[in-house]
Amino acid sequence: MRWFLAVLAAVLLAPVVAGHAVYLESSPAKGERLATAPTEAWVRLTEPVDPDTYSFEVIDTQGNKASAGKPSLVAGPQARLSTNLRNDLSDGAYLMRWQVLSTADGHVTSGSTGFAIGDATPPPSSTDGDDTQTSLVSPWARLASFLGLSLAAGALLFSWLGRRIAWTQPGLPRLLVAGAIINTLGVVLLFLDTVRQSGLSFSAVAKTDVGLVLVVRLVASFVAVGIAEAIAKVGVVRRNAAIGVILCLLVASAASARLGHASLYGASAILVDLMHLATVSVWVGGLFVYWAILLRAARRESPEADVRSLGISFGPIALGCVAALTVTGLVTTWTITRDYVPGLDLLQSAWGRFLALKVGLLGVMLAAAAVNRYVLLAAPGTRPSPVVKPFATWIGQVGPSGQSLRRVLQVEAIFGVGTLFLAALLTSISPPSVIAASTAEGAQPVEIEALGEVYGFFGTWDEAPASGASTALTFRIVDHHEGAPVTNNTCGRDSCVWLEVTPPGEGGGVQVFRAEPYGSGQWRTAPILWVEPGFYSAVLKVQTEYVYLDEMPFDVAVA
């Protein structure tokens, strides 16, 4: 037990981040036209990246290198790749391009952004739509892992529920072995896909943060297969062996949650995600195994009382799983989406649409579960309630005759597979980030940045400032010498970040807008009312325990 707790804690408390490492900002900016050639180019991504696997270069339209020397990386929550440029660059179009391995989940992402010098047209960028960037292998590998975990969980559950019904036990050890093997194959595929995408050797990938988590997951999965094989040889699922398999699968599941999107928010979020995975595995796996037992009962003509007893015993467990699944799903979704720009329609993103479809499938499964419990598993002679009477009339019977129960369970299990596949997709693609969300259809963001002596800020207005309208500013503050972000209040007051705005003309007076922490690493002001058109003078001021006061001035053009 001690080794299990140590490994589980190591997985949960490992350095955590989440999502894909995709474009956040760059210099020169995306699509920018410059009068003179820059001396340096850099791009900032949404996540940390592995320092040994990244590439970053600048090329012209003929593919010739415009960068000079090796690229460099400023590590941190939002990685910054940079490179010096040749001092003989002529007017023309140039492309910054990169490829990185996210230290969050092992996804390899690439992108490019263009700029131009002189009158040339900047080349198109490939940073839009990065929230759906994923390997084709990744979701299928995760589906295999989730299916294996579910099948193994179901086999263990019914070995306990049916321990006093002898005819249900044969076959369960082999189902346990099958589940453990399928899970392991999924993890192996994930590891191989990470190696393929990164272009690194097995040993190099294994030394990365992602690789270490995958190795833990692999080892736990292989040990689970070994214990399951030993159980199959004996033919009976004994208590100590079952506990060993459960502990190994929990470690593997914790490693899976560690590479999930919620892991950016710490060990507690990983634990909630682990509970989500465990409950859906028990529920869907229980459906599969109960269906297999029903098939065996049909061949053996086993007593209906045994079938009904198993179903009724499984019912409260399934209900508890559904309740836990709902709560943990809501918490995880809120955790992931709380950084979004207010008012964003989540269904505008692929991640949001897959999430909605998953919720819909779970609703269908709940309806099928109600039919099972209150129609097909009702005691013989029971009169169905008015709510379920239409179902009873449609099915044509009440009581566990077998065939109708198997059919409904089959439908429920198929939808369960669909739910697991959607879970695999949701893990394989990134939710839109705050910046990506602000550029979704229906929003009109305006990017803005300014530098002070120590700090720089980079942000977006919700929409273009216009006379009579109110817009808020969402931004990040970074030490532009060291790349360290300012993420919380350190000045001992309500806020150490504020924006001072002076309207055009004389006698307008200065308006002060306090900024508050907003999501992960972000700040946000209250909505600013633009009374009249013209050029407003603005100054973002920052006060920290290290810097008494830093000012970042900029102008705001109000239409």
Coordinates of C-alpha atoms in Angstrom, one line a residue, residues 155-556:
A155 CA -15.0 -7.7 -14.4
L156 CA -13.8 -6.9 -10.9
L157 CA -17.1 -5.4 -9.9
F158 CA -19.2 -8.5 -11.0
S159 CA -16.7 -10.9 -9.5
W160 CA -17.7 -9.3 -6.2
L161 CA -21.5 -8.8 -6.9
G162 CA -21.9 -12.4 -8.1
R163 CA -19.6 -14.1 -5.6
R164 CA -22.5 -16.1 -4.3
I165 CA -23.9 -17.0 -7.7
A166 CA -21.4 -19.6 -8.9
W167 CA -22.5 -19.8 -12.6
T168 CA -21.6 -16.1 -13.1
Q169 CA -17.9 -16.4 -12.2
P170 CA -16.4 -18.5 -15.0
G171 CA -15.2 -16.1 -17.7
L172 CA -14.7 -13.1 -15.5
P173 CA -10.9 -13.7 -15.1
R174 CA -10.5 -13.8 -18.9
L175 CA -12.5 -10.6 -19.2
L176 CA -10.2 -9.0 -16.6
V177 CA -7.1 -10.1 -18.6
A178 CA -8.7 -8.8 -21.8
G179 CA -9.4 -5.4 -20.3
A180 CA -5.8 -5.1 -18.8
I181 CA -4.3 -6.1 -22.2
I182 CA -6.5 -3.6 -24.2
N183 CA -5.6 -0.8 -21.8
T184 CA -1.9 -1.6 -22.1
L185 CA -2.1 -1.6 -25.9
G186 CA -3.6 1.8 -25.8
V187 CA -0.8 3.2 -23.6
V188 CA 1.8 1.6 -25.8
L189 CA 0.2 3.3 -28.9
L190 CA 0.2 6.6 -27.1
F191 CA 3.9 6.3 -26.3
L192 CA 4.8 5.2 -29.9
D193 CA 2.7 8.1 -31.3
T194 CA 4.6 10.5 -29.1
V195 CA 7.9 9.1 -30.3
R196 CA 6.7 9.3 -33.9
Q197 CA 5.5 12.9 -33.7
S198 CA 8.5 14.2 -31.8
G199 CA 11.1 12.5 -34.0
L200 CA 13.1 11.5 -30.9
S201 CA 14.3 8.2 -29.7
F202 CA 12.5 6.1 -27.1
S203 CA 15.0 7.0 -24.5
A204 CA 14.9 10.7 -25.3
V205 CA 11.1 10.8 -25.0
A206 CA 11.2 8.8 -21.7
K207 CA 13.4 11.5 -20.2
T208 CA 10.8 14.2 -20.8
D209 CA 8.1 15.0 -18.2
V210 CA 5.4 13.5 -20.5
G211 CA 7.5 10.5 -21.2
L212 CA 8.1 9.8 -17.5
V213 CA 4.3 9.9 -16.8
L214 CA 3.8 7.5 -19.8
V215 CA 6.4 5.2 -18.4
V216 CA 4.7 5.1 -15.0
R217 CA 1.5 4.4 -16.8
L218 CA 3.1 1.6 -18.9
V219 CA 4.7 -0.1 -15.9
A220 CA 1.4 0.0 -13.9
S221 CA -0.5 -1.4 -16.9
F222 CA 2.0 -4.2 -17.5
V223 CA 1.9 -5.2 -13.8
A224 CA -1.9 -5.2 -14.0
V225 CA -1.7 -7.6 -17.0
G226 CA 0.6 -9.9 -15.0
I227 CA -1.6 -10.1 -12.0
A228 CA -4.7 -10.6 -14.2
E229 CA -3.0 -13.5 -16.0
A230 CA -2.2 -15.1 -12.6
I231 CA -5.8 -14.7 -11.6
A232 CA -6.9 -16.3 -14.9
K233 CA -4.7 -19.4 -14.2
V234 CA -6.3 -19.9 -10.8
G235 CA -9.8 -19.3 -12.3
V236 CA -11.1 -17.3 -9.4
V237 CA -10.7 -13.6 -8.6
R238 CA -9.3 -13.6 -5.1
R239 CA -9.3 -10.6 -2.8
N240 CA -5.6 -9.8 -2.6
A241 CA -5.1 -10.2 -6.3
A242 CA -8.1 -8.0 -7.1
I243 CA -6.7 -5.3 -4.8
G244 CA -3.4 -5.5 -6.7
V245 CA -5.1 -5.0 -10.0
I246 CA -7.2 -2.2 -8.7
L247 CA -4.1 -0.3 -7.4
C248 CA -2.2 -0.7 -10.6
L249 CA -5.2 0.5 -12.7
L250 CA -5.7 3.4 -10.4
V251 CA -2.0 4.5 -10.9
A252 CA -2.5 4.1 -14.7
S253 CA -5.7 6.2 -14.5
A254 CA -4.0 8.8 -12.4
A255 CA -1.3 9.1 -15.0
S256 CA -4.0 9.5 -17.6
A257 CA -5.6 12.3 -15.6
R258 CA -2.2 13.9 -15.1
L259 CA -2.0 14.4 -18.9
G260 CA -5.5 15.9 -19.0
H261 CA -6.6 19.4 -19.6
A262 CA -7.6 20.0 -16.0
S263 CA -4.1 19.3 -14.8
L264 CA -3.1 23.0 -15.3
Y265 CA -5.1 23.7 -12.1
G266 CA -3.1 21.4 -9.8
A267 CA -3.4 18.1 -8.0
S268 CA -7.0 18.6 -6.8
A269 CA -8.2 19.1 -10.4
I270 CA -6.3 15.9 -11.4
L271 CA -7.9 14.0 -8.5
V272 CA -11.4 15.2 -9.7
D273 CA -10.5 14.1 -13.3
L274 CA -9.3 10.7 -11.9
M275 CA -12.7 10.2 -10.1
H276 CA -14.5 11.1 -13.4
L277 CA -12.5 8.4 -15.3
A278 CA -13.0 5.8 -12.5
T279 CA -16.7 6.3 -12.3
V280 CA -17.4 6.2 -16.0
S281 CA -15.1 3.0 -16.2
V282 CA -17.1 1.3 -13.5
W283 CA -20.5 2.2 -15.1
V284 CA -19.7 1.4 -18.7
G285 CA -17.6 -1.6 -17.8
G286 CA -20.4 -2.9 -15.5
L287 CA -22.8 -2.7 -18.5
F288 CA -20.5 -4.7 -20.7
V289 CA -19.9 -7.4 -18.2
Y290 CA -23.6 -7.6 -17.1
W291 CA -24.5 -8.0 -20.8
A292 CA -21.9 -10.8 -21.1
I293 CA -23.4 -12.5 -18.1
L294 CA -26.9 -12.3 -19.6
L295 CA -25.6 -14.0 -22.8
R296 CA -24.2 -16.8 -20.6
A297 CA -27.5 -17.0 -18.7
A298 CA -29.4 -17.4 -22.0
R299 CA -27.2 -20.3 -23.0
R300 CA -27.5 -22.0 -19.6
E301 CA -31.1 -21.1 -19.0
S302 CA -30.1 -19.8 -15.6
P303 CA -32.8 -18.7 -13.1
E304 CA -34.3 -15.3 -13.7
A305 CA -34.1 -14.6 -10.0
D306 CA -30.3 -14.6 -10.3
V307 CA -30.3 -12.3 -13.3
R308 CA -32.7 -9.9 -11.5
S309 CA -30.6 -10.0 -8.3
L310 CA -27.4 -9.1 -10.2
G311 CA -29.2 -6.2 -12.0
I312 CA -30.7 -4.8 -8.8
S313 CA -27.3 -5.1 -7.0
F314 CA -25.6 -3.2 -9.9
G315 CA -28.3 -0.5 -10.0
P316 CA -27.3 1.5 -6.9
I317 CA -23.6 1.3 -7.9
A318 CA -24.5 2.5 -11.3
L319 CA -26.6 5.3 -9.9
G320 CA -23.7 6.4 -7.6
C321 CA -21.4 6.4 -10.6
V322 CA -23.8 8.5 -12.5
A323 CA -24.0 11.0 -9.7
A324 CA -20.2 11.2 -9.2
L325 CA -19.8 11.3 -13.0
T326 CA -22.1 14.3 -13.2
V327 CA -20.5 16.2 -10.3
T328 CA -16.9 15.6 -11.4
G329 CA -17.8 16.4 -15.0
L330 CA -19.3 19.7 -14.1
V331 CA -16.4 20.6 -11.8
T332 CA -13.8 19.6 -14.5
T333 CA -15.7 21.5 -17.2
W334 CA -16.0 24.6 -15.0
T335 CA -12.3 24.4 -14.2
I336 CA -11.3 24.2 -17.8
T337 CA -13.6 26.8 -19.2
R338 CA -13.5 29.4 -16.4
D339 CA -10.7 31.3 -18.2
Y340 CA -12.9 31.9 -21.3
V341 CA -14.0 35.4 -22.2
P342 CA -17.5 35.9 -20.7
G343 CA -20.3 35.4 -23.1
L344 CA -18.4 33.1 -25.4
D345 CA -20.6 30.3 -26.9
L346 CA -18.6 27.2 -26.0
L347 CA -20.3 25.4 -28.9
Q348 CA -18.3 27.5 -31.3
S349 CA -15.3 25.3 -30.6
A350 CA -14.9 21.7 -31.6
W351 CA -14.1 20.8 -28.0
G352 CA -17.5 22.3 -26.9
R353 CA -19.4 20.5 -29.6
F354 CA -17.9 17.1 -28.6
L355 CA -18.7 17.9 -24.9
A356 CA -22.3 18.6 -25.8
L357 CA -22.5 15.3 -27.8
K358 CA -21.1 13.4 -24.8
V359 CA -23.7 14.9 -22.5
G360 CA -26.4 13.9 -24.9
L361 CA -25.1 10.3 -25.1
L362 CA -25.0 10.1 -21.3
G363 CA -28.7 11.3 -21.3
V364 CA -29.6 8.4 -23.6
M365 CA -27.7 5.9 -21.4
L366 CA -29.6 7.2 -18.3
A367 CA -32.9 6.7 -20.1
A368 CA -31.9 3.2 -21.0
A369 CA -30.9 2.5 -17.4
A370 CA -34.3 3.7 -16.2
V371 CA -36.0 1.2 -18.6
N372 CA -33.7 -1.6 -17.3
R373 CA -34.4 -0.8 -13.6
Y374 CA -38.1 0.0 -13.6
V375 CA -39.4 -2.1 -16.5
L376 CA -37.2 -5.0 -17.3
L377 CA -35.9 -5.7 -13.7
A378 CA -39.2 -5.1 -12.0
A379 CA -40.6 -8.0 -10.0
P380 CA -42.9 -10.3 -11.9
G381 CA -46.5 -9.0 -11.7
T382 CA -45.4 -5.5 -10.9
R383 CA -47.6 -2.8 -12.4
P384 CA -45.4 -0.1 -14.0
S385 CA -45.8 3.5 -12.9
P386 CA -47.4 6.0 -15.3
V387 CA -43.9 7.4 -16.1
V388 CA -42.5 4.1 -17.4
K389 CA -45.8 2.5 -18.6
P390 CA -45.2 3.6 -22.2
F391 CA -41.8 1.9 -22.1
A392 CA -43.4 -1.3 -20.7
T393 CA -46.1 -1.2 -23.4
W394 CA -43.5 -0.7 -26.1
I395 CA -41.3 -3.6 -24.8
G396 CA -44.3 -5.7 -24.2
Q397 CA -43.3 -7.2 -20.9
V398 CA -42.3 -6.6 -17.3
G399 CA -39.6 -8.7 -15.7
P400 CA -36.2 -10.1 -16.7
S401 CA -37.1 -12.5 -19.5
G402 CA -33.7 -11.9 -20.9
Q403 CA -34.0 -11.0 -24.6
S404 CA -35.4 -7.5 -24.1
L405 CA -33.0 -6.8 -21.2
R406 CA -30.1 -7.9 -23.4
R407 CA -31.2 -5.7 -26.2
V408 CA -31.5 -2.6 -24.0
L409 CA -28.2 -3.3 -22.4
Q410 CA -26.6 -3.7 -25.8
V411 CA -27.9 -0.3 -26.8
E412 CA -26.7 1.2 -23.6
A413 CA -23.3 -0.4 -23.9
I414 CA -22.9 0.8 -27.5
F415 CA -23.7 4.4 -26.4
G416 CA -21.2 3.8 -23.6
V417 CA -18.5 3.1 -26.2
G418 CA -19.5 6.3 -28.0
T419 CA -19.2 8.2 -24.7
L420 CA -15.7 6.8 -24.1
F421 CA -14.7 7.7 -27.7
L422 CA -15.9 11.3 -27.1
A423 CA -13.9 11.4 -23.8
A424 CA -10.8 10.3 -25.8
L425 CA -11.4 13.1 -28.3
L426 CA -11.9 15.7 -25.6
T427 CA -8.6 14.6 -24.1
S428 CA -6.8 14.7 -27.5
I429 CA -7.9 18.2 -28.5
S430 CA -7.5 21.4 -26.6
P431 CA -10.3 23.6 -25.4
P432 CA -9.9 27.1 -26.9
S433 CA -7.7 29.3 -24.8
V434 CA -8.7 32.8 -23.5
I435 CA -6.9 34.4 -26.5
A436 CA -8.4 31.8 -29.0
A437 CA -11.8 32.3 -27.4
S438 CA -11.7 36.0 -27.9
T439 CA -11.1 35.5 -31.6
A440 CA -14.1 33.2 -32.1
E441 CA -16.9 34.1 -34.5
G442 CA -19.0 36.9 -33.1
A443 CA -16.1 38.6 -31.2
Q444 CA -14.0 41.4 -32.6
P445 CA -10.8 41.5 -30.5
V446 CA -8.2 44.2 -30.9
E447 CA -4.7 43.3 -29.8
I448 CA -2.6 45.8 -27.9
E449 CA 0.7 45.8 -26.1
A450 CA 3.1 48.2 -24.4
L451 CA 6.4 48.1 -22.6
G452 CA 7.6 49.8 -19.4
E453 CA 11.0 49.8 -17.8
V454 CA 10.6 46.3 -16.3
Y455 CA 7.2 44.9 -17.4
G456 CA 5.3 44.6 -20.7
F457 CA 1.7 43.8 -21.1
F458 CA 0.0 42.0 -24.0
G459 CA -3.8 41.9 -24.3
T460 CA -7.0 42.3 -26.2
W461 CA -10.0 44.5 -26.1
D462 CA -13.3 42.5 -26.1
E463 CA -14.1 44.5 -29.3
A464 CA -12.9 47.5 -31.0
P465 CA -13.4 50.6 -28.8
A466 CA -16.2 52.7 -30.2
S467 CA -18.0 55.8 -29.0
G468 CA -20.9 55.0 -26.7
A469 CA -19.7 51.4 -26.2
S470 CA -18.1 49.7 -23.2
T471 CA -15.2 47.3 -23.6
A472 CA -13.0 45.5 -21.1
L473 CA -9.3 44.8 -21.5
T474 CA -8.0 41.2 -20.8
F475 CA -4.2 41.0 -20.7
R476 CA -1.0 39.4 -19.4
I477 CA 1.9 41.1 -17.6
V478 CA 5.4 39.8 -18.2
D479 CA 8.8 40.9 -17.0
H480 CA 10.2 41.5 -20.5
H481 CA 13.8 41.0 -19.3
E482 CA 13.3 37.6 -17.8
G483 CA 9.9 36.4 -19.2
A484 CA 8.4 35.9 -15.7
P485 CA 4.6 36.7 -15.5
V486 CA 2.9 38.8 -12.9
T487 CA 0.0 36.5 -11.9
N488 CA -1.3 37.7 -8.5
N489 CA -1.5 40.7 -6.1
T490 CA 1.8 41.2 -4.3
C491 CA 1.5 44.8 -3.3
G492 CA -0.7 44.4 -0.2
R493 CA -3.7 46.3 -1.6
D494 CA -6.9 45.2 -3.3
S495 CA -5.1 45.4 -6.7
C496 CA -1.5 46.3 -7.7
V497 CA -2.5 46.7 -11.3
W498 CA -4.6 49.6 -12.7
L499 CA -5.3 51.4 -15.9
E500 CA -5.5 55.2 -16.1
V501 CA -7.4 56.6 -19.1
T502 CA -7.5 60.2 -20.2
P503 CA -10.1 61.2 -22.8
P504 CA -9.3 63.5 -25.7
G505 CA -9.5 67.3 -25.3
E506 CA -9.0 69.4 -22.3
G507 CA -10.6 69.0 -18.9
G508 CA -11.6 65.4 -19.4
G509 CA -10.0 64.2 -16.2
V510 CA -8.3 60.9 -15.6
Q511 CA -10.4 57.7 -15.1
V512 CA -8.9 54.9 -13.0
F513 CA -9.9 51.3 -13.7
R514 CA -8.6 48.6 -11.3
A515 CA -7.6 45.3 -12.8
E516 CA -8.2 41.9 -11.1
P517 CA -6.7 38.5 -11.6
Y518 CA -8.7 36.7 -14.3
G519 CA -8.3 33.0 -14.8
S520 CA -4.8 31.5 -15.2
G521 CA -2.1 34.2 -15.6
Q522 CA -4.6 36.8 -16.9
W523 CA -5.8 40.2 -15.7
R524 CA -9.0 42.0 -16.6
T525 CA -10.3 45.5 -16.2
A526 CA -13.9 46.5 -15.6
P527 CA -15.7 47.6 -18.8
I528 CA -14.6 51.1 -19.9
L529 CA -17.2 53.4 -21.4
W530 CA -15.9 55.4 -24.4
V531 CA -17.9 58.7 -24.2
E532 CA -16.7 60.3 -27.5
P533 CA -14.5 59.4 -30.5
G534 CA -10.9 60.3 -30.7
F535 CA -7.5 59.3 -29.3
Y536 CA -7.5 58.4 -25.6
S537 CA -4.2 58.4 -23.6
A538 CA -3.8 55.3 -21.4
V539 CA -1.2 54.1 -18.9
L540 CA -1.2 50.6 -17.4
K541 CA 0.5 50.9 -14.0
V542 CA 2.0 47.9 -12.0
Q543 CA 3.3 47.8 -8.5
T544 CA 4.9 44.7 -7.0
E545 CA 7.1 43.8 -4.1
Y546 CA 10.1 44.1 -6.5
V547 CA 9.2 47.2 -8.5
Y548 CA 7.7 50.3 -6.8
L549 CA 5.9 51.5 -9.9
D550 CA 6.2 50.7 -13.6
E551 CA 4.2 52.5 -16.3
M552 CA 3.3 51.2 -19.7
P553 CA 1.7 54.0 -21.8
F554 CA -0.3 53.5 -25.0
D555 CA -3.0 55.2 -27.1
V556 CA -6.5 54.0 -27.7

